[in-house]
Short mmCIF file of C-alpha atoms in Angstrom, two decimals:
data_model
loop_
_atom_site.label_atom_id
_atom_site.label_comp_id
_atom_site.label_asym_id
_atom_site.label_seq_id
_atom_site.Cartn_x
_atom_site.Cartn_y
_atom_site.Cartn_z
CA MET E 1 -25.50 19.64 48.68
CA PHE E 2 -21.86 20.04 50.31
CA ARG E 3 -21.37 21.80 47.01
CA SER E 4 -24.10 24.41 48.09
CA GLN E 5 -22.45 24.15 51.49
CA LEU E 6 -19.44 25.40 50.40
CA GLU E 7 -20.44 28.10 48.61
CA ARG E 8 -22.30 30.10 50.71
CA GLU E 9 -19.90 29.67 53.32
CA ALA E 10 -18.16 32.77 51.74
CA LEU E 11 -20.77 34.82 52.75
CA ILE E 12 -21.71 33.72 56.18
CA ARG E 13 -19.27 36.41 57.80
CA LYS E 14 -20.58 38.82 60.53
CA PHE E 15 -23.64 39.36 58.81
CA GLN E 16 -25.81 37.22 61.03
CA ALA E 17 -26.82 39.74 64.29
CA GLN E 18 -28.09 41.95 61.39
CA TYR E 19 -31.20 40.39 60.57
CA GLY E 20 -33.74 39.05 62.05
CA SER E 21 -33.49 41.01 65.62
CA GLY E 22 -37.21 42.79 63.98
CA ILE E 23 -39.16 39.63 64.78
CA VAL E 24 -41.70 39.94 66.97
CA ILE E 25 -43.81 36.94 68.69
CA ASN E 26 -46.59 37.76 70.54
CA SER E 27 -50.19 35.78 71.18
CA PHE E 28 -51.62 36.62 67.80
CA PHE E 29 -48.80 35.40 65.90
CA VAL E 30 -48.22 32.30 67.86
CA GLU E 31 -51.77 31.04 67.52
CA ASN E 32 -52.01 31.66 64.23
CA THR E 33 -49.20 29.22 63.53
CA PHE E 34 -51.65 26.23 64.32
CA LYS E 35 -53.49 27.40 61.45
CA GLN E 36 -53.83 25.83 58.14
CA PHE E 37 -55.34 27.33 55.00
CA LYS E 38 -56.55 26.11 51.69
CA VAL E 39 -56.37 28.90 48.97
CA ASP E 40 -55.64 28.77 45.13
CA TYR E 41 -53.25 31.07 42.87
CA ILE E 42 -53.93 33.64 40.14
CA ILE E 43 -50.14 33.92 38.63
CA VAL E 44 -49.23 36.90 36.99
CA ASN E 45 -46.05 37.25 35.18
CA ASN E 46 -44.13 39.39 32.07
CA ASP E 47 -40.53 38.79 31.89
CA ALA E 48 -40.15 41.45 30.08
CA LEU E 49 -41.45 43.91 32.79
CA SER E 50 -39.99 45.70 35.35
CA SER E 51 -41.07 44.47 38.91
CA GLU E 52 -42.82 48.01 39.51
CA GLN E 53 -44.72 47.66 36.03
CA LEU E 54 -45.27 43.77 37.07
CA THR E 55 -46.65 44.85 40.64
CA GLU E 56 -49.02 47.99 38.85
CA GLN E 57 -50.40 44.98 35.99
CA SER E 58 -51.41 42.47 39.18
CA ALA E 59 -52.78 45.59 41.28
CA ALA E 60 -55.23 45.76 37.96
CA VAL E 61 -55.94 42.47 37.59
CA LEU E 62 -56.52 42.39 41.43
CA ASN E 63 -58.97 45.31 41.47
CA ALA E 64 -60.53 43.26 38.30
CA LEU E 65 -60.76 40.13 40.23
CA THR E 66 -62.95 41.77 43.25
CA GLY E 67 -64.90 43.19 40.59
CA GLY E 68 -66.05 40.15 39.64
CA ALA E 69 -64.14 39.54 36.52
CA SER E 70 -63.42 36.07 35.72
CA VAL E 71 -59.73 34.41 34.98
CA LYS E 72 -60.58 33.47 31.29
CA GLU E 73 -61.94 37.09 30.91
CA LEU E 74 -58.65 38.73 32.14
CA GLU E 75 -56.68 36.09 29.99
CA VAL E 76 -58.25 37.85 27.29
CA THR E 77 -58.20 41.43 28.67
CA TYR E 78 -54.25 40.99 29.14
CA GLN E 79 -53.56 38.71 26.37
CA GLY E 80 -50.42 40.53 25.14
CA ILE E 81 -49.37 42.36 28.21
CA VAL E 82 -48.98 39.99 30.59
CA SER E 83 -50.36 36.13 31.15
CA ILE E 84 -52.51 34.83 33.49
CA ASN E 85 -52.85 31.50 34.65
CA SER E 86 -54.75 29.56 37.72
CA PHE E 87 -54.18 26.61 39.78
CA ALA E 88 -56.08 25.26 43.22
CA GLN E 89 -54.02 23.98 45.94
CA PRO E 90 -55.60 20.69 46.66
CA ASP E 91 -53.97 20.53 50.01
CA TYR E 92 -54.23 22.71 53.17
CA GLN E 93 -50.47 24.41 53.91
CA ASP E 94 -49.26 25.80 57.62
CA PHE E 95 -49.50 29.39 58.38
CA LEU E 96 -45.62 29.57 58.46
CA ALA E 97 -45.40 27.46 55.27
CA PHE E 98 -46.24 30.65 53.31
CA ASP E 99 -44.02 33.70 52.47
CA GLU E 100 -43.91 36.20 55.72
CA ALA E 101 -44.57 39.01 53.21
CA ILE E 102 -48.19 37.36 53.19
CA ARG E 103 -48.48 35.89 56.41
CA ASP E 104 -50.58 38.95 58.09
CA GLN E 105 -53.00 39.39 55.66
CA LEU E 106 -53.19 35.79 55.74
CA ALA E 107 -54.74 35.97 59.06
CA THR E 108 -57.03 38.75 58.82
CA THR E 109 -58.84 38.07 55.32
CA ASP E 110 -61.84 36.73 55.32
CA LEU E 111 -62.79 33.43 53.16
CA ASN E 112 -63.27 33.51 49.38
CA MET E 113 -61.54 37.28 49.69
CA TYR E 114 -58.01 37.71 47.56
CA LEU E 115 -54.86 39.14 49.26
CA ASP E 116 -52.99 41.32 47.56
CA PRO E 117 -50.34 40.81 45.08
CA TYR E 118 -47.11 39.11 46.44
CA CYS E 119 -44.00 39.41 43.68
CA GLU E 120 -41.31 37.92 43.75
CA ALA E 121 -38.95 37.49 39.94
CA SER E 122 -40.90 37.72 37.25
CA ALA E 123 -44.04 36.74 38.63
CA CYS E 124 -46.67 38.21 40.89
CA PHE E 125 -49.11 35.91 43.32
CA ILE E 126 -52.86 36.39 44.10
CA ILE E 127 -54.09 34.20 46.68
CA ARG E 128 -57.74 33.87 47.79
CA VAL E 129 -58.19 32.07 50.69
CA LEU E 130 -60.90 29.43 50.26
CA ASP E 131 -60.99 27.42 53.57
CA SER E 132 -59.07 27.40 57.15
CA LYS E 133 -58.56 24.89 59.87
CA VAL E 134 -56.80 24.92 63.32
CA LYS E 135 -54.76 22.19 64.18
CA PRO E 136 -54.50 20.59 67.88
CA LYS E 137 -51.66 21.48 69.84
CA PRO E 138 -49.46 19.14 71.56
CA ASP E 139 -50.09 17.52 75.11
CA ASP E 140 -47.30 18.84 76.10
CA TYR E 141 -47.51 22.58 74.31
CA ASN E 142 -45.83 25.46 76.83
CA GLU E 143 -46.79 28.79 75.24
CA LYS E 144 -43.22 30.66 76.20
CA ASN E 145 -40.84 27.71 75.22
CA TYR E 146 -42.68 27.30 71.95
CA ALA E 147 -42.61 31.00 71.30
CA THR E 148 -38.97 31.10 72.36
CA SER E 149 -38.29 28.43 69.86
CA LEU E 150 -40.67 29.89 67.29
CA LYS E 151 -38.38 33.21 67.54
CA GLU E 152 -35.38 31.07 66.58
CA THR E 153 -36.27 29.56 63.80
CA LEU E 154 -37.76 32.32 62.23
CA GLN E 155 -34.77 34.45 62.80
CA GLN E 156 -32.51 31.58 61.15
CA GLN E 157 -34.97 31.32 58.13
CA ALA E 158 -34.31 35.33 58.37
CA PHE E 159 -30.34 35.08 57.93
CA GLN E 160 -30.64 31.90 55.53
CA LYS E 161 -32.71 34.09 53.14
CA ARG E 162 -30.51 36.74 53.59
CA ILE E 163 -27.51 34.50 52.72
CA ASN E 164 -29.21 32.98 49.90
CA ASP E 165 -29.98 36.64 47.84
CA VAL E 166 -26.41 37.92 48.45
CA PHE E 167 -24.77 34.50 47.23
CA ASP E 168 -27.48 34.44 44.24
CA ALA E 169 -25.74 37.92 43.40
CA HIS E 170 -22.02 36.94 44.42
CA PRO E 171 -21.44 33.18 43.26
CA ILE E 172 -18.38 32.06 44.06
CA ALA E 173 -16.90 29.34 41.29
CA VAL E 174 -15.83 26.24 43.29
CA TYR E 175 -14.41 22.74 42.39
CA ASP E 176 -15.56 19.05 42.64
CA SER E 177 -12.23 18.27 44.64
CA VAL E 178 -13.65 20.71 47.93
CA LEU E 179 -16.65 18.13 48.57
CA LYS E 180 -13.94 16.10 50.89
CA ALA E 181 -12.75 19.23 52.62
CA ILE E 182 -16.76 20.01 52.92
CA TYR E 183 -17.46 16.57 53.96
CA TYR E 184 -14.83 16.72 57.30
CA LYS E 185 -15.54 20.41 57.79
CA SER E 186 -19.37 19.40 58.36
CA GLN E 187 -18.69 16.14 60.22
CA GLY E 188 -16.60 18.85 62.71
CA ARG E 189 -13.18 17.64 61.95
CA LEU E 190 -11.52 20.20 61.18
CA LEU E 191 -7.78 18.83 61.39
CA GLU E 192 -8.52 16.62 58.36
CA SER E 193 -10.97 19.26 56.63
CA LEU E 194 -7.45 22.03 56.95
CA ASN E 195 -5.36 18.96 54.93
CA SER E 196 -8.09 18.85 52.46
CA TYR E 197 -7.89 22.45 51.37
CA GLN E 198 -4.46 22.41 51.59
CA GLU E 199 -4.67 19.62 48.76
CA LEU E 200 -6.89 21.91 47.00
CA LEU E 201 -4.40 24.50 46.95
CA SER E 202 -1.62 21.88 45.67
CA LEU E 203 -4.65 21.26 42.85
CA ASN E 204 -5.43 25.00 42.09
CA PRO E 205 -2.67 27.01 43.14
CA SER E 206 -3.89 30.33 41.94
CA ASP E 207 -7.08 29.63 43.69
CA PRO E 208 -7.58 32.06 47.35
CA ALA E 209 -10.73 30.36 48.45
CA PRO E 210 -9.13 27.54 49.71
CA HIS E 211 -7.31 30.04 51.76
CA PHE E 212 -10.24 32.15 52.97
CA PHE E 213 -11.92 28.19 53.95
CA ARG E 214 -8.76 27.54 55.97
CA ALA E 215 -9.03 30.86 57.57
CA GLU E 216 -12.50 30.14 58.90
CA ILE E 217 -11.23 27.27 60.08
CA PHE E 218 -8.54 28.46 62.08
CA VAL E 219 -11.43 31.32 63.67
CA GLN E 220 -13.00 28.24 65.12
CA GLN E 221 -10.12 27.10 66.66
CA GLU E 222 -9.67 30.76 67.90
CA ASP E 223 -6.12 30.80 66.18
CA VAL E 224 -6.81 34.16 64.84
CA ASP E 225 -2.85 34.72 63.64
CA ALA E 226 -3.07 31.44 61.46
CA ALA E 227 -6.03 33.00 59.74
CA LEU E 228 -4.81 36.29 59.17
CA ASP E 229 -1.55 34.60 57.37
CA GLU E 230 -4.29 32.48 55.22
CA LEU E 231 -5.88 35.63 54.12
CA GLU E 232 -3.21 37.34 53.60
CA LYS E 233 -2.24 34.60 51.08
CA GLY E 234 -5.07 34.84 49.86
CA VAL E 235 -5.00 38.49 48.94
CA LEU E 236 -1.70 38.19 47.17
CA LYS E 237 -3.10 36.01 45.21
CA VAL E 238 -5.90 37.87 44.06
CA GLN E 239 -3.11 40.64 43.24
CA MET E 240 -1.58 37.86 40.94
CA VAL E 241 -4.85 37.54 39.48
CA PRO E 242 -7.49 39.95 39.95
CA ASP E 243 -10.04 37.72 38.51
CA THR E 244 -10.11 35.72 41.34
CA ALA E 245 -11.21 38.45 43.74
CA PHE E 246 -13.99 38.39 46.02
CA ALA E 247 -15.73 40.67 48.03
CA GLU E 248 -16.19 38.14 51.09
CA LEU E 249 -12.07 37.35 51.07
CA HIS E 250 -11.44 41.14 51.87
CA ILE E 251 -14.49 42.09 54.46
CA PHE E 252 -13.15 38.95 56.51
CA TYR E 253 -9.49 40.25 56.65
CA ALA E 254 -10.57 43.71 57.40
CA ASP E 255 -12.79 42.12 60.30
CA LEU E 256 -9.93 40.44 61.25
CA LEU E 257 -7.33 43.07 60.95
CA ILE E 258 -9.68 45.59 63.17
CA GLU E 259 -9.82 42.99 66.25
CA LYS E 260 -5.92 43.25 66.20
CA LYS E 261 -6.15 46.95 66.29
CA ARG E 262 -4.63 47.02 62.71
CA ARG E 263 -6.94 49.73 61.59
CA LYS E 264 -5.09 51.08 58.72
CA ASP E 265 -4.35 47.80 56.92
CA ALA E 266 -8.30 46.52 57.59
CA PHE E 267 -9.11 50.23 55.82
CA SER E 268 -6.98 49.15 52.56
CA GLN E 269 -9.36 45.69 53.21
CA TYR E 270 -12.31 47.67 52.91
CA GLU E 271 -11.37 49.95 50.60
CA LEU E 272 -10.76 46.60 48.17
CA ALA E 273 -14.41 45.34 48.92
CA PHE E 274 -15.61 48.70 47.99
CA ASN E 275 -14.55 48.48 44.74
CA LEU E 276 -15.63 45.23 44.16
CA VAL E 277 -19.22 46.51 44.61
CA GLN E 278 -19.54 49.18 42.87
CA GLN E 279 -23.24 47.96 40.71
CA ASN E 280 -24.61 46.24 43.94
CA MET E 281 -26.65 48.91 46.01
CA GLU E 282 -27.44 46.30 48.49
CA TYR E 283 -23.85 45.08 49.43
CA LEU E 284 -22.94 48.65 49.02
CA LYS E 285 -25.34 49.54 51.92
CA LEU E 286 -23.94 46.39 53.80
CA LEU E 287 -20.27 47.79 53.69
CA ARG E 288 -20.95 51.56 54.37
CA GLU E 289 -22.57 49.88 57.84
CA ARG E 290 -19.02 48.39 58.23
CA TYR E 291 -17.69 51.73 57.68
CA LYS E 292 -19.61 53.23 60.31
CA GLN E 293 -19.40 50.64 62.53
CA HIS E 294 -15.30 51.42 62.71
CA SER E 295 -15.75 55.10 62.57
CA PHE E 296 -14.27 55.28 59.16
CA ASN E 297 -16.93 58.46 59.14
CA ASP E 298 -15.10 60.70 56.28
CA GLN E 299 -15.46 57.57 53.67
CA ILE E 300 -19.14 57.26 54.45
CA ARG E 301 -19.98 60.16 51.64
CA LYS E 302 -18.70 57.98 48.74
CA PHE E 303 -21.14 55.42 49.93
CA ASP E 304 -23.92 57.92 49.32
CA ASP E 305 -23.01 59.23 46.34
CA ARG E 306 -22.34 56.06 44.83
CA ILE E 307 -25.78 54.92 46.37
CA ALA E 308 -27.60 57.77 44.53
CA VAL E 309 -26.00 57.18 41.03
CA LEU E 310 -27.53 53.86 40.96
CA GLU E 311 -30.89 54.89 42.22
CA LEU E 312 -30.45 57.40 39.28
CA GLU E 313 -29.87 54.74 36.99
CA LYS E 314 -32.29 52.49 38.24
CA GLN E 315 -34.82 55.68 38.02
CA GLU E 316 -34.09 56.14 34.23
CA GLN E 317 -34.21 52.10 33.68
CA ASP E 318 -37.71 52.24 35.08
CA LYS E 319 -38.58 55.08 32.69
CA LEU E 320 -37.39 53.11 29.85
CA SER E 321 -39.31 50.24 31.17
CA GLN E 322 -42.04 52.08 31.42
CA LYS E 323 -41.93 53.14 27.53
CA ASP E 324 -41.18 49.62 26.53
CA LEU E 325 -45.01 48.61 28.55
CA GLU E 326 -46.60 51.46 26.65
CA ALA E 327 -45.52 50.35 23.68
CA ILE E 328 -46.65 47.06 24.63
CA LEU E 329 -49.82 48.40 25.58
CA ASP E 330 -50.50 50.43 22.38
CA SER E 331 -49.85 47.58 20.34
CA ALA E 332 -52.38 45.53 22.39
CA ASP E 333 -54.91 48.15 21.95
CA LYS E 334 -54.53 48.45 17.91
CA ASP E 335 -54.81 44.92 17.67
CA VAL E 336 -58.11 44.53 18.93
CA VAL E 337 -60.79 45.96 16.72
CA SER E 338 -63.45 48.25 18.40
CA PRO E 339 -67.57 47.04 17.87
CA ASP E 340 -68.03 49.96 15.64
CA VAL E 341 -65.11 49.89 13.79
CA SER E 342 -65.87 46.06 13.32
CA LYS E 343 -69.62 47.35 12.41
CA SER E 344 -68.68 48.98 9.66
CA VAL E 345 -65.95 46.40 8.27
CA ASP E 346 -68.92 43.69 8.35
CA SER E 347 -71.09 46.72 6.41
CA THR E 348 -68.67 47.61 3.59
CA VAL E 349 -68.40 43.71 3.00
CA THR E 350 -72.24 43.38 2.53
CA ASP E 351 -72.26 46.38 0.17
CA ILE E 352 -69.52 44.85 -1.48
CA ASP E 353 -71.24 41.37 -1.68
CA ASN E 354 -74.78 42.96 -3.08
#
């Protein structure tokens, strides 16, 4: 638990305000949060397919299901292309337990109808609504207070999802000895946490991460100068051991330098972060917003150019993946003997026997 918390801390900069602001809570949504649904799932997956290809195949499976095809029939039809499995959820699930991508559909779909495929990683899920019911509201229910609390919860979930996504793309190596520092920090015992991070520096003198976390604590204590000293030490270590670099270190340092009106130094740190995220389109877009926010407008073009290159590479990769899919489909077609061919083969065998 503490290890997970530490790893994520490096990513919780000032991104929080950028997520969850688009969440709208209205009476329709509030009422739906008291609904529960009983569903079953059709799972379509193939690790070899791109997300676009898997989505396309899942849409075809959905069309077949709505046309009356059974899961067993589809398992045969799509053998060698995708795997198809099904299972029924025995219990009712709360509306908010479902992914936000399907909640709108869930609230308006009739019973025994299928929702559009919902895809993540290497699998797509086709959900059928079997039944629904409404939970009673508490005796002290107040819609305004409930809606306010609900929005705060959803905003936090959206932010945490963003943190998890970025963390998955940018894991940071940590050590078992950090557990004590994180424990103290989680308890609000900041001085003891600072001391523990200092001990960690003694154990791992080339690691810039403890400086990063000490800087965060100093910011909490409103000691920006001390935080800047820590981040400067961390950046110096990165210069000596480049493999220890992580973009969040430079962004954090740059953010504080901006607060101190040291734009030139801040720009240098943002540039170092830019160099570290060349292959990550999503992170490039986030950093681009930093440049725009701080009026480094003459540098925006390089972000657009790099993002365009990544988009082109993605298109080329998708084309290759499409060719691979077509090869799979061709192979599957060749493995299926048509009725006429089968009849001809049977006739030939009969003639030979005679």
